[in-house]
Tab-separated table of C-alpha atoms and ligand atoms in Angstrom:
chain	number	residue	atom	x	y	z
A	1	MET	CA	-161.459	138.443	-162.710
A	2	THR	CA	-160.657	134.874	-161.865
A	3	LYS	CA	-159.837	132.658	-164.765
A	4	ALA	CA	-162.256	130.190	-166.158
A	5	VAL	CA	-161.680	126.691	-164.968
A	6	GLN	CA	-161.097	125.482	-168.526
A	7	ASP	CA	-157.571	126.788	-168.450
A	8	ASP	CA	-156.829	125.362	-165.064
A	9	GLN	CA	-153.111	125.398	-164.532
A	10	ALA	CA	-152.765	123.970	-161.125
A	11	THR	CA	-149.055	123.537	-161.101
A	12	GLN	CA	-148.271	126.926	-162.475
A	13	PRO	CA	-147.566	129.702	-160.082
A	14	ALA	CA	-150.133	132.442	-160.090
A	15	GLN	CA	-147.981	134.943	-161.939
A	16	GLY	CA	-148.934	138.356	-160.873
A	17	ASP	CA	-152.552	137.399	-160.796
A	18	LYS	CA	-153.389	138.840	-157.436
A	19	SER	CA	-157.079	138.712	-158.003
A	20	THR	CA	-158.658	137.693	-154.783
A	21	GLN	CA	-162.076	139.096	-155.513
A	22	PRO	CA	-164.671	136.476	-155.001
A	23	ALA	CA	-166.045	135.101	-158.218
A	24	GLN	CA	-169.658	135.782	-158.881
A	25	VAL	CA	-172.245	133.330	-157.818
A	26	ASN	CA	-173.274	131.557	-160.958
A	27	LYS	CA	-176.849	131.747	-161.900
A	28	SER	CA	-178.180	128.580	-163.361
A	29	THR	CA	-179.649	130.634	-166.147
A	30	GLN	CA	-176.196	131.346	-167.551
A	31	PRO	CA	-175.113	129.202	-170.475
A	32	ALA	CA	-172.624	126.551	-169.451
A	33	SER	CA	-169.795	127.917	-171.539
A	34	ARG	CA	-169.928	131.136	-169.581
A	35	PHE	CA	-169.678	129.632	-166.103
A	36	ARG	CA	-166.793	131.206	-164.367
A	37	LEU	CA	-165.153	128.974	-161.793
A	38	PRO	CA	-162.066	130.191	-160.012
A	39	ALA	CA	-158.899	128.693	-161.482
A	40	VAL	CA	-157.011	126.046	-159.542
A	41	HIS	CA	-153.782	128.034	-159.347
A	42	VAL	CA	-155.615	131.098	-158.109
A	43	LEU	CA	-157.370	129.153	-155.400
A	44	LEU	CA	-154.140	127.456	-154.407
A	45	ALA	CA	-152.450	130.812	-153.985
A	46	ALA	CA	-155.292	132.196	-151.890
A	47	PRO	CA	-154.383	132.747	-148.244
A	48	GLY	CA	-157.323	130.583	-147.159
A	49	CYS	CA	-155.792	127.630	-148.980
A	50	GLN	CA	-152.384	127.758	-147.315
A	51	PRO	CA	-153.396	125.949	-144.125
A	52	LEU	CA	-154.912	123.167	-146.237
A	53	VAL	CA	-151.720	122.758	-148.247
A	54	ALA	CA	-149.721	122.780	-145.026
A	55	GLN	CA	-151.898	120.090	-143.470
A	56	TYR	CA	-152.706	117.807	-146.371
A	57	GLY	CA	-149.820	118.454	-148.761
A	58	ARG	CA	-149.887	120.058	-152.176
A	59	GLU	CA	-150.630	116.976	-154.262
A	60	GLN	CA	-153.614	115.895	-152.251
A	61	THR	CA	-155.002	119.427	-152.065
A	62	VAL	CA	-154.680	119.958	-155.816
A	63	ALA	CA	-156.333	116.627	-156.590
A	64	ALA	CA	-159.224	117.360	-154.231
A	65	LEU	CA	-159.610	120.832	-155.675
A	66	ARG	CA	-159.750	119.501	-159.240
A	67	ASP	CA	-162.368	116.956	-158.232
A	68	LEU	CA	-164.387	119.617	-156.474
A	69	LEU	CA	-164.293	122.069	-159.373
A	70	GLY	CA	-165.198	119.250	-161.734
A	71	GLU	CA	-168.246	118.479	-159.622
A	72	LEU	CA	-169.264	122.117	-159.427
A	73	ARG	CA	-168.969	122.445	-163.194
A	74	GLY	CA	-171.030	119.292	-163.628
A	75	ASN	CA	-173.705	120.683	-161.309
A	76	LEU	CA	-173.889	123.927	-163.220
A	77	LEU	CA	-173.962	122.221	-166.588
A	78	GLY	CA	-176.736	120.043	-165.313
A	79	GLY	CA	-178.789	123.116	-164.617
A	80	GLY	CA	-178.152	123.262	-160.881
A	81	THR	CA	-176.836	126.134	-158.831
A	82	ALA	CA	-173.592	126.333	-156.919
A	83	ASP	CA	-171.831	128.973	-154.926
A	84	THR	CA	-168.545	129.298	-156.784
A	85	SER	CA	-167.154	132.192	-154.774
A	86	GLU	CA	-163.621	131.661	-153.545
A	87	PRO	CA	-164.551	131.401	-149.855
A	88	ALA	CA	-167.314	128.909	-150.615
A	89	VAL	CA	-165.077	126.761	-152.795
A	90	LEU	CA	-162.314	126.782	-150.190
A	91	ALA	CA	-164.759	125.889	-147.431
A	92	ALA	CA	-166.012	122.965	-149.521
A	93	LEU	CA	-162.414	121.964	-150.186
A	94	ALA	CA	-161.625	121.963	-146.471
A	95	ARG	CA	-164.654	119.742	-145.776
A	96	ARG	CA	-163.672	117.394	-148.574
A	97	LEU	CA	-160.096	117.025	-147.377
A	98	GLN	CA	-161.225	116.589	-143.804
A	99	GLY	CA	-163.694	113.898	-144.841
A	100	ALA	CA	-161.124	112.048	-146.938
A	101	ASN	CA	-158.636	112.132	-144.074
A	102	ARG	CA	-161.040	111.132	-141.355
A	103	ARG	CA	-159.919	107.986	-139.611
A	104	ALA	CA	-161.823	104.837	-140.342
A	105	MET	CA	-161.518	103.682	-136.732
A	106	ARG	CA	-163.035	106.273	-134.457
A	107	ARG	CA	-163.944	106.541	-130.816
A	108	LEU	CA	-167.596	106.515	-129.870
A	109	PHE	CA	-169.961	106.491	-126.920
A	110	ASN	CA	-171.073	102.944	-126.166
A	111	LEU	CA	-174.563	103.359	-124.733
A	112	THR	CA	-175.690	99.903	-125.805
A	113	GLY	CA	-175.665	98.632	-122.249
A	114	THR	CA	-173.215	95.887	-123.175
A	115	VAL	CA	-169.984	96.585	-121.345
A	116	LEU	CA	-167.747	94.092	-123.162
A	117	HIS	CA	-169.143	94.652	-126.653
A	118	THR	CA	-167.154	92.597	-129.153
A	119	ASN	CA	-168.073	94.824	-132.104
A	120	LEU	CA	-167.077	97.939	-130.158
A	121	GLY	CA	-163.688	96.612	-129.121
A	122	ARG	CA	-164.462	94.873	-125.789
A	123	ALA	CA	-162.503	95.928	-122.696
A	124	LEU	CA	-161.433	99.552	-122.238
A	125	LEU	CA	-158.019	99.794	-120.688
A	126	PRO	CA	-156.824	101.874	-117.762
A	127	ASP	CA	-154.390	104.737	-118.262
A	128	VAL	CA	-151.418	102.734	-116.960
A	129	ALA	CA	-151.861	100.404	-119.912
A	130	VAL	CA	-152.359	103.261	-122.351
A	131	GLN	CA	-149.092	104.825	-121.209
A	132	ALA	CA	-147.238	101.516	-121.486
A	133	VAL	CA	-148.489	101.053	-125.040
A	134	ALA	CA	-147.414	104.572	-125.951
A	135	ASP	CA	-143.922	103.812	-124.614
A	136	ALA	CA	-143.772	100.562	-126.542
A	137	LEU	CA	-144.727	102.394	-129.717
A	138	ARG	CA	-142.120	105.040	-129.228
A	139	TRP	CA	-139.135	103.185	-127.802
A	140	PRO	CA	-137.139	100.003	-128.278
A	141	MET	CA	-138.216	97.432	-125.688
A	142	ASN	CA	-136.763	94.311	-124.088
A	143	LEU	CA	-139.467	92.297	-125.814
A	144	GLU	CA	-137.249	89.264	-126.275
A	145	TRP	CA	-134.151	90.419	-124.530
A	146	ASP	CA	-133.104	89.235	-121.103
A	147	LEU	CA	-131.668	92.265	-119.343
A	148	GLU	CA	-129.996	90.071	-116.694
A	149	THR	CA	-128.002	87.924	-119.057
A	150	GLY	CA	-127.876	90.174	-122.096
A	151	LYS	CA	-129.078	87.248	-124.163
A	152	ARG	CA	-132.123	86.553	-126.239
A	153	GLY	CA	-135.232	86.069	-124.110
A	154	ASP	CA	-138.798	84.796	-124.386
A	155	ARG	CA	-141.635	87.313	-124.675
A	156	ASP	CA	-144.002	85.208	-122.560
A	157	THR	CA	-141.771	85.721	-119.527
A	158	LEU	CA	-142.760	89.409	-119.405
A	159	VAL	CA	-146.155	88.499	-117.946
A	160	GLU	CA	-145.430	84.982	-116.708
A	161	GLU	CA	-144.858	85.770	-113.051
A	162	HIS	CA	-148.018	87.792	-112.715
A	163	LEU	CA	-150.088	85.073	-114.320
A	164	LEU	CA	-148.599	82.205	-112.324
A	165	LYS	CA	-149.334	84.063	-109.126
A	166	LEU	CA	-152.854	85.003	-110.157
A	167	THR	CA	-153.906	81.617	-111.531
A	168	GLY	CA	-151.888	79.070	-109.586
A	169	ALA	CA	-150.776	77.502	-112.873
A	170	GLU	CA	-147.258	76.062	-113.420
A	171	ALA	CA	-146.747	77.715	-116.795
A	172	VAL	CA	-148.398	80.074	-119.269
A	173	THR	CA	-148.135	81.195	-122.861
A	174	ILE	CA	-149.859	84.066	-124.662
A	175	VAL	CA	-151.325	84.119	-128.170
A	176	ASN	CA	-153.432	86.438	-130.317
A	177	ASN	CA	-156.844	85.586	-128.818
A	178	ASN	CA	-158.670	82.774	-127.103
A	179	ALA	CA	-159.702	81.234	-130.430
A	180	ALA	CA	-156.000	80.959	-131.259
A	181	ALA	CA	-155.339	79.518	-127.800
A	182	VAL	CA	-157.892	76.742	-128.361
A	183	LEU	CA	-156.596	76.046	-131.873
A	184	LEU	CA	-152.981	75.869	-130.733
A	185	MET	CA	-153.779	73.708	-127.735
A	186	LEU	CA	-155.783	71.208	-129.795
A	187	ASN	CA	-153.232	71.122	-132.602
A	188	THR	CA	-150.414	70.477	-130.177
A	189	LEU	CA	-152.048	67.873	-127.989
A	190	ALA	CA	-154.545	66.143	-130.242
A	191	SER	CA	-153.536	66.352	-133.898
A	192	GLY	CA	-154.741	63.147	-135.599
A	193	ARG	CA	-156.250	61.944	-132.309
A	194	GLU	CA	-159.571	62.188	-130.519
A	195	VAL	CA	-160.911	64.822	-128.158
A	196	ILE	CA	-163.934	64.022	-126.026
A	197	VAL	CA	-166.450	66.867	-125.645
A	198	SER	CA	-169.996	66.814	-124.280
A	199	ARG	CA	-172.758	67.550	-126.823
A	200	GLY	CA	-173.999	70.186	-124.414
A	201	GLU	CA	-170.779	72.134	-124.849
A	202	LEU	CA	-170.339	72.284	-128.627
A	203	VAL	CA	-170.427	76.048	-128.487
A	204	GLU	CA	-170.589	78.558	-131.302
A	205	ILE	CA	-169.169	81.933	-130.329
A	206	GLY	CA	-170.249	84.880	-132.487
A	207	GLY	CA	-168.129	85.399	-135.584
A	208	ALA	CA	-167.939	81.807	-136.759
A	209	PHE	CA	-165.954	80.238	-133.940
A	210	ARG	CA	-167.451	76.800	-133.498
A	211	ILE	CA	-165.773	74.191	-131.384
A	212	PRO	CA	-166.323	71.375	-133.954
A	213	ASP	CA	-164.845	73.532	-136.755
A	214	VAL	CA	-161.839	74.619	-134.730
A	215	MET	CA	-161.291	70.992	-133.820
A	216	THR	CA	-161.205	70.031	-137.517
A	217	ARG	CA	-158.829	72.863	-138.394
A	218	ALA	CA	-156.567	71.839	-135.547
A	219	GLY	CA	-156.406	68.353	-137.054
A	220	ALA	CA	-158.149	66.791	-134.073
A	221	ILE	CA	-161.058	64.388	-134.197
A	222	LEU	CA	-164.120	65.377	-132.208
A	223	ARG	CA	-165.653	62.622	-130.140
A	224	GLU	CA	-169.079	63.894	-129.020
A	225	VAL	CA	-170.544	62.270	-125.931
A	226	GLY	CA	-173.816	62.588	-124.022
A	227	ALA	CA	-176.873	64.543	-125.105
A	228	THR	CA	-177.454	68.273	-125.497
A	229	ASN	CA	-179.111	68.597	-122.116
A	230	ARG	CA	-177.557	65.729	-120.178
A	231	THR	CA	-174.103	64.224	-120.061
A	232	HIS	CA	-173.016	61.707	-117.409
A	233	PRO	CA	-169.549	60.617	-116.251
A	234	LYS	CA	-170.089	57.228	-117.895
A	235	ASP	CA	-170.532	58.991	-121.272
A	236	TYR	CA	-166.977	60.300	-121.005
A	237	GLU	CA	-165.736	56.900	-119.857
A	238	GLU	CA	-167.361	55.117	-122.769
A	239	GLY	CA	-165.926	57.692	-125.189
A	240	VAL	CA	-162.360	56.767	-124.307
A	241	ASN	CA	-160.352	54.560	-126.664
A	242	ALA	CA	-156.713	54.072	-127.661
A	243	GLY	CA	-156.851	57.190	-129.837
A	244	THR	CA	-158.099	59.551	-127.110
A	245	ALA	CA	-155.740	62.486	-126.629
A	246	LEU	CA	-157.752	64.885	-124.506
A	247	MET	CA	-160.962	65.512	-122.620
A	248	MET	CA	-162.218	69.017	-123.075
A	249	LYS	CA	-164.791	71.138	-121.311
A	250	VAL	CA	-166.077	74.324	-122.932
A	251	HIS	CA	-167.648	77.091	-120.919
A	252	THR	CA	-171.095	77.634	-122.391
A	253	SER	CA	-170.458	81.358	-122.472
A	254	ASN	CA	-173.324	82.691	-124.487
A	255	TYR	CA	-176.220	80.441	-123.537
A	256	ALA	CA	-177.564	78.471	-120.640
A	257	ILE	CA	-179.140	75.041	-120.750
A	258	THR	CA	-181.833	74.909	-118.120
A	259	GLY	CA	-184.487	72.436	-117.061
A	260	PHE	CA	-183.739	68.690	-117.122
A	261	THR	CA	-179.989	68.946	-117.300
A	262	ARG	CA	-176.878	67.171	-116.141
A	263	GLU	CA	-173.359	68.434	-116.657
A	264	VAL	CA	-170.250	66.543	-115.649
A	265	THR	CA	-168.369	68.924	-113.408
A	266	LEU	CA	-164.625	69.329	-113.458
A	267	PRO	CA	-164.147	67.548	-110.091
A	268	GLU	CA	-166.109	64.595	-111.511
A	269	LEU	CA	-164.244	64.522	-114.788
A	270	VAL	CA	-160.686	64.933	-113.504
A	271	PRO	CA	-160.359	61.632	-111.556
A	272	LEU	CA	-161.699	59.509	-114.372
A	273	ALA	CA	-159.378	61.242	-116.863
A	274	ARG	CA	-156.360	60.902	-114.545
A	275	GLU	CA	-157.068	57.215	-114.057
A	276	ARG	CA	-156.640	56.819	-117.807
A	277	GLY	CA	-153.720	59.208	-118.166
A	278	ILE	CA	-155.703	61.638	-120.328
A	279	PRO	CA	-155.252	65.380	-119.819
A	280	VAL	CA	-158.262	67.643	-119.252
A	281	ALA	CA	-158.481	71.025	-120.955
A	282	VAL	CA	-161.022	73.745	-120.194
A	283	ASP	CA	-161.910	76.548	-122.590
A	284	LEU	CA	-163.084	79.034	-120.019
A	285	GLY	CA	-163.932	81.801	-122.495
A	286	SER	CA	-164.074	84.914	-120.397
A	287	GLY	CA	-162.176	83.576	-117.434
A	288	THR	CA	-161.894	86.009	-114.601
A	289	LEU	CA	-158.903	86.243	-112.290
A	290	VAL	CA	-160.923	87.332	-109.252
A	291	ASP	CA	-164.072	86.205	-107.509
A	292	LEU	CA	-166.591	88.693	-108.909
A	293	GLU	CA	-168.959	87.998	-106.018
A	294	LYS	CA	-166.608	89.986	-103.797
A	295	TYR	CA	-167.566	93.011	-105.877
A	296	GLY	CA	-171.291	92.340	-105.804
A	297	LEU	CA	-171.405	90.711	-109.232
A	298	PRO	CA	-172.679	87.249	-110.136
A	299	HIS	CA	-170.161	84.445	-109.733
A	300	GLU	CA	-168.121	83.450	-112.761
A	301	THR	CA	-165.693	80.539	-112.538
A	302	THR	CA	-162.181	81.874	-112.017
A	303	VAL	CA	-159.071	80.585	-113.717
A	304	ARG	CA	-157.622	79.628	-110.311
A	305	GLU	CA	-160.693	77.559	-109.409
A	306	THR	CA	-160.357	75.738	-112.713
A	307	ILE	CA	-156.645	75.026	-112.217
A	308	GLU	CA	-157.226	73.972	-108.618
A	309	GLY	CA	-160.161	71.861	-109.795
A	310	GLY	CA	-157.622	69.760	-111.668
A	311	ALA	CA	-157.672	71.111	-115.222
A	312	ASP	CA	-154.363	70.406	-116.931
A	313	LEU	CA	-154.824	73.378	-119.261
A	314	VAL	CA	-157.121	76.399	-119.252
A	315	THR	CA	-157.604	78.865	-122.089
A	316	PHE	CA	-159.235	82.293	-121.732
A	317	SER	CA	-159.446	85.742	-123.338
A	318	GLY	CA	-157.485	88.815	-122.310
A	319	ASP	CA	-160.113	91.372	-123.328
A	320	LYS	CA	-163.223	89.980	-121.687
A	321	LEU	CA	-163.665	90.050	-117.904
A	322	LEU	CA	-159.918	90.245	-117.389
A	323	GLY	CA	-160.142	93.801	-118.733
A	324	GLY	CA	-156.937	93.768	-120.773
A	325	PRO	CA	-155.944	93.828	-124.439
A	326	GLN	CA	-157.054	91.251	-127.001
A	327	CYS	CA	-155.076	88.072	-126.431
A	328	GLY	CA	-155.525	84.442	-125.506
A	329	ILE	CA	-153.905	82.962	-122.443
A	330	ILE	CA	-153.040	79.291	-122.049
A	331	ALA	CA	-152.274	78.338	-118.459
A	332	GLY	CA	-151.564	74.955	-116.932
A	333	ARG	CA	-149.134	72.061	-116.651
A	334	LYS	CA	-145.512	72.847	-117.411
A	335	ASP	CA	-144.878	69.933	-119.784
A	336	LEU	CA	-148.014	70.623	-121.794
A	337	VAL	CA	-147.332	74.370	-122.064
A	338	ALA	CA	-143.734	73.582	-123.092
A	339	ALA	CA	-145.046	71.386	-125.920
A	340	ILE	CA	-147.432	74.140	-126.992
A	341	LYS	CA	-144.632	76.691	-127.077
A	342	LYS	CA	-142.608	74.418	-129.358
A	343	ASN	CA	-145.415	74.127	-131.921
A	344	PRO	CA	-144.453	76.172	-135.021
A	345	LEU	CA	-148.011	77.531	-135.049
A	346	LYS	CA	-147.138	79.413	-131.861
A	347	ARG	CA	-144.891	81.656	-133.948
A	348	ALA	CA	-147.811	82.441	-136.227
A	349	LEU	CA	-150.194	83.131	-133.367
A	350	ARG	CA	-147.924	84.997	-130.977
A	351	VAL	CA	-148.753	88.467	-129.671
A	352	GLY	CA	-146.958	91.682	-130.499
A	353	LYS	CA	-145.231	94.093	-128.156
A	354	LEU	CA	-148.251	96.384	-127.859
A	355	THR	CA	-150.343	93.574	-126.446
A	356	LEU	CA	-147.752	92.610	-123.882
A	357	ALA	CA	-147.142	96.251	-123.001
A	358	ALA	CA	-150.850	96.637	-122.217
A	359	LEU	CA	-151.282	93.285	-120.509
A	360	GLU	CA	-148.508	93.596	-117.926
A	361	PRO	CA	-149.799	96.707	-116.085
A	362	VAL	CA	-153.362	95.367	-116.177
A	363	LEU	CA	-152.226	92.138	-114.494
A	364	ALA	CA	-150.245	94.151	-111.958
A	365	LEU	CA	-153.463	95.883	-110.868
A	366	TYR	CA	-154.792	92.529	-109.666
A	367	HIS	CA	-152.232	92.428	-106.872
A	368	ALA	CA	-154.257	95.167	-105.141
A	369	PRO	CA	-157.726	93.573	-105.286
A	370	ASP	CA	-159.233	96.160	-102.945
A	371	LEU	CA	-158.391	98.926	-105.405
A	372	LEU	CA	-159.410	96.971	-108.476
A	373	PRO	CA	-162.967	98.344	-108.897
A	374	GLU	CA	-161.526	101.820	-109.006
A	375	ARG	CA	-158.525	101.096	-111.233
A	376	LEU	CA	-159.608	98.403	-113.653
A	377	THR	CA	-161.935	100.125	-116.124
A	378	THR	CA	-163.997	97.014	-116.895
A	379	LEU	CA	-164.660	96.302	-113.236
A	380	ARG	CA	-165.405	99.963	-112.520
A	381	LEU	CA	-168.070	99.974	-115.230
A	382	LEU	CA	-169.522	96.652	-114.148
A	383	THR	CA	-169.766	97.700	-110.495
A	384	ARG	CA	-170.973	101.243	-111.148
A	385	PRO	CA	-173.805	101.971	-108.717
A	386	ALA	CA	-177.262	102.559	-110.218
A	387	SER	CA	-177.472	105.818	-108.239
A	388	SER	CA	-174.556	107.244	-110.226
A	389	MET	CA	-176.167	106.343	-113.543
A	390	ARG	CA	-179.510	107.658	-112.313
A	391	ALA	CA	-178.020	111.050	-111.408
A	392	LEU	CA	-176.358	111.216	-114.815
A	393	ALA	CA	-179.617	110.308	-116.587
A	394	GLU	CA	-181.367	113.131	-114.770
A	395	ARG	CA	-178.608	115.543	-115.715
A	396	LEU	CA	-178.684	114.563	-119.396
A	397	ARG	CA	-182.461	114.355	-119.798
A	398	GLY	CA	-182.997	118.101	-120.285
A	399	PRO	CA	-180.199	118.682	-122.810
A	400	VAL	CA	-181.225	115.625	-124.845
A	401	GLN	CA	-184.866	116.722	-124.787
A	402	GLY	CA	-183.745	120.164	-125.917
A	403	ALA	CA	-181.762	118.738	-128.819
A	404	LEU	CA	-184.576	116.456	-129.979
A	405	GLY	CA	-187.403	118.956	-129.655
A	406	ASP	CA	-190.668	118.663	-127.793
A	407	GLY	CA	-192.196	116.012	-130.037
A	408	TYR	CA	-189.986	113.279	-128.669
A	409	SER	CA	-190.425	111.815	-125.236
A	410	VAL	CA	-187.172	111.634	-123.286
A	411	THR	CA	-187.333	109.994	-119.881
A	412	ALA	CA	-184.810	108.788	-117.325
A	413	GLU	CA	-185.592	105.123	-116.711
A	414	PRO	CA	-184.161	102.007	-115.155
A	415	MET	CA	-182.889	99.467	-117.658
A	416	THR	CA	-180.609	96.446	-117.636
A	417	SER	CA	-177.027	96.203	-118.859
A	418	GLN	CA	-175.169	93.068	-119.821
A	419	ILE	CA	-171.587	92.113	-119.215
A	420	GLY	CA	-171.263	90.924	-122.806
A	421	SER	CA	-168.743	88.779	-124.653
A	422	GLY	CA	-170.422	85.670	-123.439
A	423	ALA	CA	-169.709	86.315	-119.788
A	424	LEU	CA	-172.694	85.450	-117.621
A	425	PRO	CA	-175.188	85.409	-120.506
A	426	VAL	CA	-178.301	85.223	-118.375
A	427	ASP	CA	-177.375	87.561	-115.553
A	428	VAL	CA	-178.167	91.201	-116.162
A	429	LEU	CA	-177.056	94.242	-114.244
A	430	PRO	CA	-179.536	96.887	-113.063
A	431	SER	CA	-178.715	100.129	-114.811
A	432	PHE	CA	-180.166	103.541	-115.615
A	433	GLY	CA	-180.360	105.652	-118.736
A	434	LEU	CA	-182.533	107.571	-121.166
A	435	ALA	CA	-185.488	106.161	-123.062
A	436	LEU	CA	-186.243	108.046	-126.292
A	437	ARG	CA	-189.649	107.616	-127.930
A	438	ALA	CA	-190.949	109.166	-131.133
A	439	PRO	CA	-194.128	111.244	-131.179
A	440	GLU	CA	-197.260	109.100	-131.342
A	441	GLY	CA	-198.277	108.320	-134.929
A	442	THR	CA	-195.087	109.521	-136.619
A	443	ARG	CA	-194.878	107.923	-140.045
A	444	GLY	CA	-191.828	106.158	-141.380
A	445	ASN	CA	-189.151	104.957	-139.021
A	446	PRO	CA	-188.463	107.892	-136.694
A	447	LEU	CA	-186.365	105.889	-134.226
A	448	GLY	CA	-184.262	104.508	-137.045
A	449	VAL	CA	-183.684	108.047	-138.287
A	450	LEU	CA	-182.816	109.236	-134.799
A	451	GLU	CA	-180.453	106.327	-134.306
A	452	ARG	CA	-178.705	107.300	-137.550
A	453	ARG	CA	-178.396	110.933	-136.500
A	454	LEU	CA	-176.858	109.915	-133.182
A	455	ARG	CA	-174.402	107.791	-135.119
A	456	ALA	CA	-173.491	110.759	-137.332
A	457	LEU	CA	-172.396	112.932	-134.389
A	458	PRO	CA	-168.699	113.883	-134.139
A	459	VAL	CA	-168.361	111.218	-131.450
A	460	PRO	CA	-171.000	108.724	-132.591
A	461	VAL	CA	-173.511	107.655	-129.952
A	462	ILE	CA	-174.552	104.010	-130.173
A	463	GLY	CA	-177.752	103.004	-128.390
A	464	ARG	CA	-180.137	100.120	-128.761
A	465	ILE	CA	-183.671	99.980	-130.188
A	466	ALA	CA	-186.215	97.694	-128.561
A	467	ASP	CA	-189.961	97.979	-127.910
A	468	ASP	CA	-190.384	101.184	-129.964
A	469	THR	CA	-187.806	102.864	-127.756
A	470	LEU	CA	-184.246	103.975	-128.346
A	471	TRP	CA	-182.416	103.099	-125.140
A	472	LEU	CA	-179.287	104.976	-124.107
A	473	ASP	CA	-177.790	103.006	-121.236
A	474	LEU	CA	-175.473	105.296	-119.291
A	475	ARG	CA	-173.368	102.645	-117.566
A	476	CYS	CA	-170.443	103.215	-119.929
A	477	LEU	CA	-170.676	107.013	-120.031
A	478	GLU	CA	-168.521	108.061	-117.119
A	479	ASP	CA	-169.205	111.352	-115.346
A	480	GLY	CA	-166.106	113.003	-116.782
A	481	GLN	CA	-167.435	112.484	-120.317
A	482	ALA	CA	-170.877	114.000	-119.721
A	483	GLU	CA	-169.899	117.495	-120.704
A	484	GLU	CA	-168.487	116.405	-124.039
A	485	PHE	CA	-171.619	114.359	-124.600
A	486	ILE	CA	-173.854	117.368	-123.924
A	487	ASN	CA	-171.720	119.780	-125.973
A	488	GLN	CA	-171.999	117.803	-129.161
A	489	LEU	CA	-175.796	117.552	-128.961
A	490	LYS	CA	-175.917	120.906	-130.769
A	491	ASP	CA	-174.756	119.021	-133.871
A	492	LEU	CA	-177.731	116.660	-133.723
A	493	GLU	CA	-179.871	119.079	-135.749
A	494	THR	CA	-177.542	118.870	-138.745
A	495	ALA	CA	-176.306	115.322	-138.204
B	501	PLP	C1	-165.063	84.337	-126.253
B	501	PLP	C2	-164.819	82.886	-126.305
B	501	PLP	C3	-163.919	82.335	-127.219
B	501	PLP	C4	-163.199	83.178	-128.215
B	501	PLP	O1	-162.334	84.055	-127.580
B	501	PLP	P1	-161.627	85.232	-128.403
B	501	PLP	O2	-160.702	85.854	-127.417
B	501	PLP	O3	-162.728	86.135	-128.851
B	501	PLP	O4	-160.929	84.625	-129.552
B	501	PLP	C5	-163.720	80.975	-127.205
B	501	PLP	N1	-164.375	80.191	-126.340
B	501	PLP	C6	-165.259	80.678	-125.436
B	501	PLP	C7	-165.954	79.736	-124.510
B	501	PLP	C8	-165.510	82.053	-125.389
B	501	PLP	O5	-166.381	82.541	-124.508
């Protein structure tokens, strides 16, 4: 007989107690004092427990086992039933340990239709970058070590050449993200002085990044000019005074002002700023390094165009259209970048080795623009032909229908994807995917329930609910992942 749990002696060896017979299933009719739960030390000595101890360690296994037995006892005392046989307890223990050790950050299938989804981690990186990051994790690196001279180096130089070539800028520096780039630039060039920005460009980016607030935190004074819909060159001119440090343009990434509008373009702004000796900075947001029109996508201002248009500094993100790791890039005039690099805040905002390890091979891909749509994951997803997504939708329709049951309607339909992360907010990309609809007249919130079940799968599936339909946009499910997607549908029943 197994011992009652009351004399649980977890740390004691199971002396001679070889009992491996399963304990009886308790009947809730038994009085609580007579519940027989297997003893901790007996369970620990059971062969089925050894792999758990080997994987999770003895302390953690014992603690989880005590908690589990305590819960079982509580259930039984409360009049409930519980399977207290050794195999059942060990199976519950394995589930408990697995659950407690599950990673908080997990991979998932992004079927939202938004390719650069900020909440899902934005750009996915190509294998060359993944390998470089793995190396940087495993090995010492010449992060700040000049291998030519054997002296201390500067981490920015690791990606400098690539970026100068790709943007036409004189100098660059890299920080944690574009928000940090804007903050650092403003703090360096305009602390205690004025920065002229059009009222039409006082952008708020999701997650509480507002140009006026960043300006304040950088110690700069915002000088708003023009109106929300119309700003003229003379507005900038009239905004200038002895305290003006900078004129700044902000790419209106996540909205478009249409109708009766007037924006002062960079070529208009640059001469009047130069005349007055005031530098012009552009927060480009996404900032692409290539002309996306060449790949059949809508045009987005490139960093090179902005530099050639006369901007003295440009800031942009590494993990938006560029398709690299999270970082912020400041590119532009040598003297201004040098001043930025000397700001003590740069030390607080600098990037780590993993970021640079990932960024360098991504930038290198840009030197072969013809191969870019194949090699750069972001561009491959953005340029994926509708026919490919349509074929995949047709392949997945049956299995998904099978998993959901006949009540639901599952159809392959055209839909529209977005680039995301503020890039080209109004342009949408024709896509294809599955539209899931609940049976007519189902009470409650069947799509909400379905959405939750998809999220509970081993690799969570994230779709989008709109118009009484759960949309699964297949743009970001590449063909090689379809099998895994189908295989886990069997878990949908229990999810
Ligand atoms: C996205 C964006 C930012 C913020 O960039 P992060 O890399 O997310 O910090 C700032 N400005 C503009 C215009 C943007 O589009």
